[in-house]
Amino acid sequence: MTFSEIVSKLEDRLCRPLPGAVAHEPFRAVPVSGVMPRFEHKLPPRPGSVLILLYPGDDGEPLFPLIKRPDYLGAHSGQISFPGGKAEAGETYVQTAMREAQEEIGVDPGMIKVIGRLSDFFVIPSNFLVVPVIGYMESRPVFQPDPREVSRILEADLSSIVPESGVKRKEILAAGQFRMLAPHFEVDGEIVWGATAMMLSELRTCLIEVGA
């Protein structure tokens, strides 16, 4: 299946009811000790968006970028995620995704065609309600990462997340203290787990449904 065929089939699939939690839950990390980390938030979740940006690689294979966050004092220090972040006042979820992607990895929003979105996702540790926006570019972008927010950019092959062999499981240490058994994907030597893996699982489910 060509890149354009995958994009077309995925766009059609995103117009129909989404799998949501049915796809998210198999990728939820569980504590090795049986005791779940507790996060208490006094304020409502903050709105945010991420961008899942599809584009053709050198051989036409569909790729998408992930970023590695720098180490910092925060819930997602050093983790792998989609480009994205907090909504600003008056923004739509698409505008947030585009602005954040431009700021973090230097892509031009004018070159991106949005084809749909996945289900809202509540990121418990950081108290964000995230909209995953899916778009594509006709050619491979030239990335310009913001070193304050991105320590490296990973290019992931979309086809690698579809087979069951692409789903891995291992024990990780979350937040430096919680031993968790984490279903995950592996991209360029990095572990993609947690919220990012759960959102990717929903995309994966949609791709399997359309035979991509």
Coordinates of C-alpha atoms in Angstrom, one line a residue:
M1 CA 0.0 0.0 0.0
T2 CA 1.4 3.4 -1.0
F3 CA 1.8 6.4 1.3
S4 CA -1.1 8.2 -0.3
E5 CA -3.3 5.1 0.0
I6 CA -2.6 4.7 3.7
V7 CA -3.4 8.4 4.3
S8 CA -6.6 8.1 2.4
K9 CA -7.8 5.0 4.2
L10 CA -6.8 6.4 7.5
E11 CA -8.7 9.7 6.8
D12 CA -11.8 7.7 6.0
R13 CA -11.4 5.6 9.2
L14 CA -11.0 8.7 11.4
C15 CA -14.5 9.9 10.3
R16 CA -16.1 6.9 12.0
P17 CA -16.4 6.1 15.8
L18 CA -13.0 5.7 17.3
P19 CA -11.8 2.7 19.4
G20 CA -10.7 5.0 22.4
A21 CA -10.2 3.2 25.7
V22 CA -10.5 -0.3 24.0
A23 CA -7.2 0.5 22.3
H24 CA -5.6 2.5 25.1
E25 CA -6.0 0.1 28.0
P26 CA -3.8 -2.8 26.7
F27 CA -0.8 -0.3 26.8
R28 CA -1.4 1.0 30.3
A29 CA 1.6 0.3 32.5
V30 CA 0.9 -1.6 35.7
P31 CA 2.8 -1.6 38.9
V32 CA 5.1 -4.6 39.6
S33 CA 4.2 -4.3 43.3
G34 CA 0.5 -4.1 42.7
V35 CA 0.4 -0.5 44.2
M36 CA -0.6 2.2 41.7
P37 CA 1.1 5.5 41.9
R38 CA -1.4 8.1 43.1
F39 CA -1.7 11.6 41.5
E40 CA -4.1 14.1 43.1
H41 CA -5.1 17.2 41.1
K42 CA -7.1 20.0 42.6
L43 CA -7.7 21.8 39.3
P44 CA -9.5 20.5 36.2
P45 CA -7.3 19.0 33.4
R46 CA -5.5 21.6 31.2
P47 CA -6.3 21.3 27.5
G48 CA -3.6 20.4 25.1
S49 CA -2.8 18.8 21.8
V50 CA -0.2 16.7 20.1
L51 CA 0.6 16.2 16.5
I52 CA 1.0 12.8 14.8
L53 CA 2.7 13.9 11.6
L54 CA 2.9 11.4 8.8
Y55 CA 5.2 11.8 5.8
P56 CA 7.0 9.6 3.3
G57 CA 10.5 8.4 3.8
D58 CA 13.1 8.0 1.1
D59 CA 11.6 4.8 -0.1
G60 CA 8.0 6.0 0.3
E61 CA 7.5 4.3 3.6
P62 CA 5.2 6.2 6.0
L63 CA 7.2 7.8 8.9
F64 CA 6.3 10.0 11.8
P65 CA 8.4 12.0 14.3
L66 CA 8.7 11.5 18.0
I67 CA 10.7 13.7 20.4
K68 CA 12.7 12.9 23.4
R69 CA 12.2 15.4 26.2
P70 CA 15.3 16.8 28.0
D71 CA 15.9 15.9 31.6
Y72 CA 14.1 18.3 33.9
L73 CA 12.2 18.4 37.2
G74 CA 8.8 17.3 35.8
A75 CA 6.5 14.4 35.2
H76 CA 7.8 13.6 31.7
S77 CA 11.5 14.2 32.1
G78 CA 13.5 12.3 29.4
Q79 CA 10.4 10.6 28.0
I80 CA 9.5 10.0 24.4
S81 CA 6.4 11.9 23.2
F82 CA 4.7 13.5 20.2
P83 CA 5.4 17.1 19.6
G84 CA 2.7 19.1 21.4
G85 CA 1.8 20.9 24.6
K86 CA -0.6 23.2 26.4
A87 CA -3.4 25.2 24.6
E88 CA -3.2 29.0 24.6
A89 CA -6.3 31.1 25.2
G90 CA -8.6 31.1 22.2
E91 CA -6.9 28.3 20.3
T92 CA -8.6 25.3 18.7
Y93 CA -7.0 22.0 19.3
V94 CA -5.7 21.9 15.7
Q95 CA -4.1 25.4 16.2
T96 CA -2.4 24.2 19.4
A97 CA -1.0 21.1 17.7
M98 CA 0.4 23.1 14.8
R99 CA 1.9 25.8 16.9
E100 CA 3.6 23.4 19.3
A101 CA 5.0 21.3 16.4
Q102 CA 6.4 24.4 14.7
E103 CA 7.9 25.6 18.0
E104 CA 9.4 22.2 19.0
I105 CA 10.5 20.6 15.7
G106 CA 10.4 23.5 13.2
V107 CA 7.8 22.1 10.8
D108 CA 5.7 24.6 8.7
P109 CA 2.0 24.3 9.5
G110 CA 1.2 25.6 6.0
M111 CA 2.6 22.4 4.6
I112 CA 0.5 20.1 6.8
K113 CA -2.9 18.7 5.9
V114 CA -5.0 17.6 8.9
I115 CA -7.0 14.4 8.2
G116 CA -8.6 13.9 11.6
R117 CA -8.0 13.2 15.3
L118 CA -7.9 10.4 17.8
S119 CA -9.9 10.2 21.1
D120 CA -9.2 12.7 23.8
F121 CA -6.6 11.3 26.2
F122 CA -6.2 12.2 29.9
V123 CA -2.5 12.3 30.9
I124 CA -2.9 11.6 34.6
P125 CA 0.6 12.6 35.9
S126 CA 0.6 16.0 34.3
N127 CA -3.2 16.6 34.4
F128 CA -3.6 17.3 30.7
L129 CA -6.5 16.4 28.5
V130 CA -4.9 15.9 25.1
V131 CA -6.3 15.8 21.6
P132 CA -4.1 13.8 19.3
V133 CA -4.3 15.5 15.8
I134 CA -3.3 13.5 12.7
G135 CA -1.9 15.3 9.7
Y136 CA 0.5 14.6 6.8
M137 CA 3.1 16.2 4.6
E138 CA 3.7 15.3 1.0
S139 CA 7.5 15.2 1.5
R140 CA 10.0 14.6 4.3
P141 CA 10.3 17.7 6.5
V142 CA 13.6 19.3 7.5
F143 CA 13.4 19.3 11.3
Q144 CA 14.7 22.2 13.4
P145 CA 14.4 21.0 17.0
D146 CA 14.2 23.6 19.9
P147 CA 17.0 22.5 22.2
R148 CA 15.1 23.8 25.2
E149 CA 12.3 21.3 24.7
V150 CA 13.8 18.6 22.5
S151 CA 16.9 16.6 23.2
R152 CA 16.5 14.5 20.0
I153 CA 14.0 13.7 17.2
L154 CA 13.3 10.1 16.4
E155 CA 11.8 9.1 13.0
A156 CA 9.5 6.1 13.5
D157 CA 8.3 3.8 10.7
L158 CA 4.5 3.5 10.8
S159 CA 4.6 0.0 9.6
S160 CA 6.7 -1.1 12.6
I161 CA 3.9 -0.5 15.1
V162 CA 1.3 -2.6 13.3
P163 CA 2.6 -6.2 13.7
E164 CA 2.2 -7.9 17.1
S165 CA 5.9 -8.4 17.1
G166 CA 6.3 -4.7 17.4
V167 CA 4.6 -4.7 20.8
K168 CA 7.2 -5.2 23.6
R169 CA 6.9 -5.5 27.4
K170 CA 9.5 -4.8 30.1
E171 CA 9.9 -3.5 33.6
I172 CA 10.8 0.2 33.8
L173 CA 11.3 2.6 36.7
A174 CA 8.8 5.5 36.3
A175 CA 9.5 8.9 37.9
G176 CA 12.7 7.3 39.4
Q177 CA 10.8 5.4 42.0
F178 CA 7.8 3.3 40.6
R179 CA 8.6 -0.2 39.2
M180 CA 6.1 -0.7 36.3
L181 CA 5.6 -3.4 33.8
A182 CA 5.2 -1.3 30.6
P183 CA 3.8 -2.5 27.2
H184 CA 5.7 -0.4 24.7
F185 CA 7.1 0.2 21.3
E186 CA 10.8 0.6 20.6
V187 CA 12.0 3.3 18.2
D188 CA 15.7 3.9 17.5
G189 CA 16.8 2.4 20.8
E190 CA 14.2 4.3 22.8
I191 CA 11.2 2.9 24.8
V192 CA 7.9 4.5 23.8
W193 CA 5.5 3.8 26.7
G194 CA 2.8 5.4 28.8
A195 CA 0.5 8.0 27.2
T196 CA 2.4 8.1 23.9
A197 CA 2.2 4.3 23.5
M198 CA -1.5 4.3 24.4
M199 CA -2.3 7.0 21.8
L200 CA -0.2 5.1 19.3
S201 CA -2.1 1.9 20.1
E202 CA -5.3 3.7 19.0
L203 CA -3.7 4.7 15.8
R204 CA -2.4 1.1 15.4
T205 CA -5.9 -0.2 15.9
C206 CA -7.2 2.1 13.1
L207 CA -4.4 1.0 10.8
I208 CA -5.1 -2.7 11.4
E209 CA -8.8 -2.1 10.7
V210 CA -8.1 -0.6 7.3
G211 CA -5.5 -3.2 6.4
A212 CA -2.5 -0.9 6.4

